[in-house]
Amino acid sequence: MKTKHADGKAVNVYWVLEAADIPSGLAFVQDKREKQHYLLTVTEQMTVYTLAKKLAWVADRMSKITDARKAL
């Protein structure tokens, strides 16, 4: 997509995650191997029940970007 719609330039969608209201104890961290990827990580100890609730909350607010041409 980047070659077709952005003249070969990388499309930076980090701003979508940067402004996200992530629950406490979770954070997006850049992947050490793939610098353009970010991983949702657990930053503090919590029960599995609490983690599941927080992940469900995040999942309810996620949306899939299927076409970024309008943003370009």
PDB file of C-alpha atoms in Angstrom:
ATOM      1  CA  MET A   1       0.000   0.000   0.000  1.00  0.00           C
ATOM      2  CA  LYS A   2       2.742   2.497   0.827  1.00  0.00           C
ATOM      3  CA  THR A   3       4.238   2.309  -2.675  1.00  0.00           C
ATOM      4  CA  LYS A   4       0.864   2.608  -4.371  1.00  0.00           C
ATOM      5  CA  HIS A   5      -0.623   5.445  -2.323  1.00  0.00           C
ATOM      6  CA  ALA A   6       2.226   7.259  -0.546  1.00  0.00           C
ATOM      7  CA  ASP A   7       4.941   7.461  -3.207  1.00  0.00           C
ATOM      8  CA  GLY A   8       6.984   4.737  -1.490  1.00  0.00           C
ATOM      9  CA  LYS A   9       7.064   6.564   1.857  1.00  0.00           C
ATOM     10  CA  ALA A  10       6.324   4.609   5.009  1.00  0.00           C
ATOM     11  CA  VAL A  11       2.887   5.252   6.481  1.00  0.00           C
ATOM     12  CA  ASN A  12       3.221   6.143  10.171  1.00  0.00           C
ATOM     13  CA  VAL A  13       0.130   5.108  12.120  1.00  0.00           C
ATOM     14  CA  TYR A  14       1.733   5.368  15.577  1.00  0.00           C
ATOM     15  CA  TRP A  15      -0.475   8.368  16.337  1.00  0.00           C
ATOM     16  CA  VAL A  16      -3.471   6.006  16.428  1.00  0.00           C
ATOM     17  CA  LEU A  17      -1.898   4.202  19.400  1.00  0.00           C
ATOM     18  CA  GLU A  18      -0.235   7.228  20.977  1.00  0.00           C
ATOM     19  CA  ALA A  19      -3.526   8.908  21.790  1.00  0.00           C
ATOM     20  CA  ALA A  20      -5.240   5.714  22.920  1.00  0.00           C
ATOM     21  CA  ASP A  21      -6.575   5.578  26.445  1.00  0.00           C
ATOM     22  CA  ILE A  22      -4.842   2.369  27.525  1.00  0.00           C
ATOM     23  CA  PRO A  23      -5.757   0.992  30.979  1.00  0.00           C
ATOM     24  CA  SER A  24      -3.156   1.279  33.722  1.00  0.00           C
ATOM     25  CA  GLY A  25      -0.788  -1.665  33.825  1.00  0.00           C
ATOM     26  CA  LEU A  26      -0.697  -1.960  30.005  1.00  0.00           C
ATOM     27  CA  ALA A  27       1.501  -0.108  27.516  1.00  0.00           C
ATOM     28  CA  PHE A  28       2.530  -0.225  23.882  1.00  0.00           C
ATOM     29  CA  VAL A  29       6.255  -0.985  23.523  1.00  0.00           C
ATOM     30  CA  GLN A  30       8.251  -0.933  20.296  1.00  0.00           C
ATOM     31  CA  ASP A  31       9.294  -4.392  19.074  1.00  0.00           C
ATOM     32  CA  LYS A  32      13.098  -4.733  19.305  1.00  0.00           C
ATOM     33  CA  ARG A  33      13.286  -6.771  16.085  1.00  0.00           C
ATOM     34  CA  GLU A  34      10.691  -4.956  13.970  1.00  0.00           C
ATOM     35  CA  LYS A  35      10.962  -1.233  14.713  1.00  0.00           C
ATOM     36  CA  GLN A  36       7.686  -0.452  12.919  1.00  0.00           C
ATOM     37  CA  HIS A  37       5.747  -2.862  15.171  1.00  0.00           C
ATOM     38  CA  TYR A  38       4.416  -2.156  18.647  1.00  0.00           C
ATOM     39  CA  LEU A  39       3.374  -4.758  21.191  1.00  0.00           C
ATOM     40  CA  LEU A  40       0.754  -4.365  23.901  1.00  0.00           C
ATOM     41  CA  THR A  41       2.615  -5.341  27.075  1.00  0.00           C
ATOM     42  CA  VAL A  42       1.770  -5.808  30.743  1.00  0.00           C
ATOM     43  CA  THR A  43       3.784  -3.383  32.885  1.00  0.00           C
ATOM     44  CA  GLU A  44       2.639  -4.345  36.374  1.00  0.00           C
ATOM     45  CA  GLN A  45       1.578  -7.471  38.202  1.00  0.00           C
ATOM     46  CA  MET A  46      -2.144  -8.270  38.071  1.00  0.00           C
ATOM     47  CA  THR A  47      -4.440 -11.254  38.286  1.00  0.00           C
ATOM     48  CA  VAL A  48      -5.473 -13.112  35.156  1.00  0.00           C
ATOM     49  CA  TYR A  49      -9.038 -11.952  35.747  1.00  0.00           C
ATOM     50  CA  THR A  50      -7.958  -8.298  35.815  1.00  0.00           C
ATOM     51  CA  LEU A  51      -5.788  -8.762  32.717  1.00  0.00           C
ATOM     52  CA  ALA A  52      -8.683 -10.380  30.847  1.00  0.00           C
ATOM     53  CA  LYS A  53     -11.007  -7.472  31.761  1.00  0.00           C
ATOM     54  CA  LYS A  54      -8.444  -4.901  30.590  1.00  0.00           C
ATOM     55  CA  LEU A  55      -7.762  -6.755  27.337  1.00  0.00           C
ATOM     56  CA  ALA A  56     -11.499  -7.012  26.656  1.00  0.00           C
ATOM     57  CA  TRP A  57     -11.796  -3.254  27.277  1.00  0.00           C
ATOM     58  CA  VAL A  58      -8.980  -2.566  24.782  1.00  0.00           C
ATOM     59  CA  ALA A  59     -10.480  -4.981  22.228  1.00  0.00           C
ATOM     60  CA  ASP A  60     -13.856  -3.232  22.437  1.00  0.00           C
ATOM     61  CA  ARG A  61     -12.185   0.024  21.398  1.00  0.00           C
ATOM     62  CA  MET A  62      -9.934  -1.283  18.628  1.00  0.00           C
ATOM     63  CA  SER A  63     -10.674  -0.811  14.972  1.00  0.00           C
ATOM     64  CA  LYS A  64      -9.049  -2.318  11.932  1.00  0.00           C
ATOM     65  CA  ILE A  65      -7.502   0.077   9.418  1.00  0.00           C
ATOM     66  CA  THR A  66      -8.478  -1.382   6.054  1.00  0.00           C
ATOM     67  CA  ASP A  67      -7.780   1.641   3.855  1.00  0.00           C
ATOM     68  CA  ALA A  68      -5.478   4.492   4.847  1.00  0.00           C
ATOM     69  CA  ARG A  69      -5.667   6.361   1.538  1.00  0.00           C
ATOM     70  CA  LYS A  70      -7.889   9.086   3.013  1.00  0.00           C
ATOM     71  CA  ALA A  71      -5.268   9.840   5.675  1.00  0.00           C
ATOM     72  CA  LEU A  72      -2.522  10.136   3.070  1.00  0.00           C
TER      73      LEU A  72
END
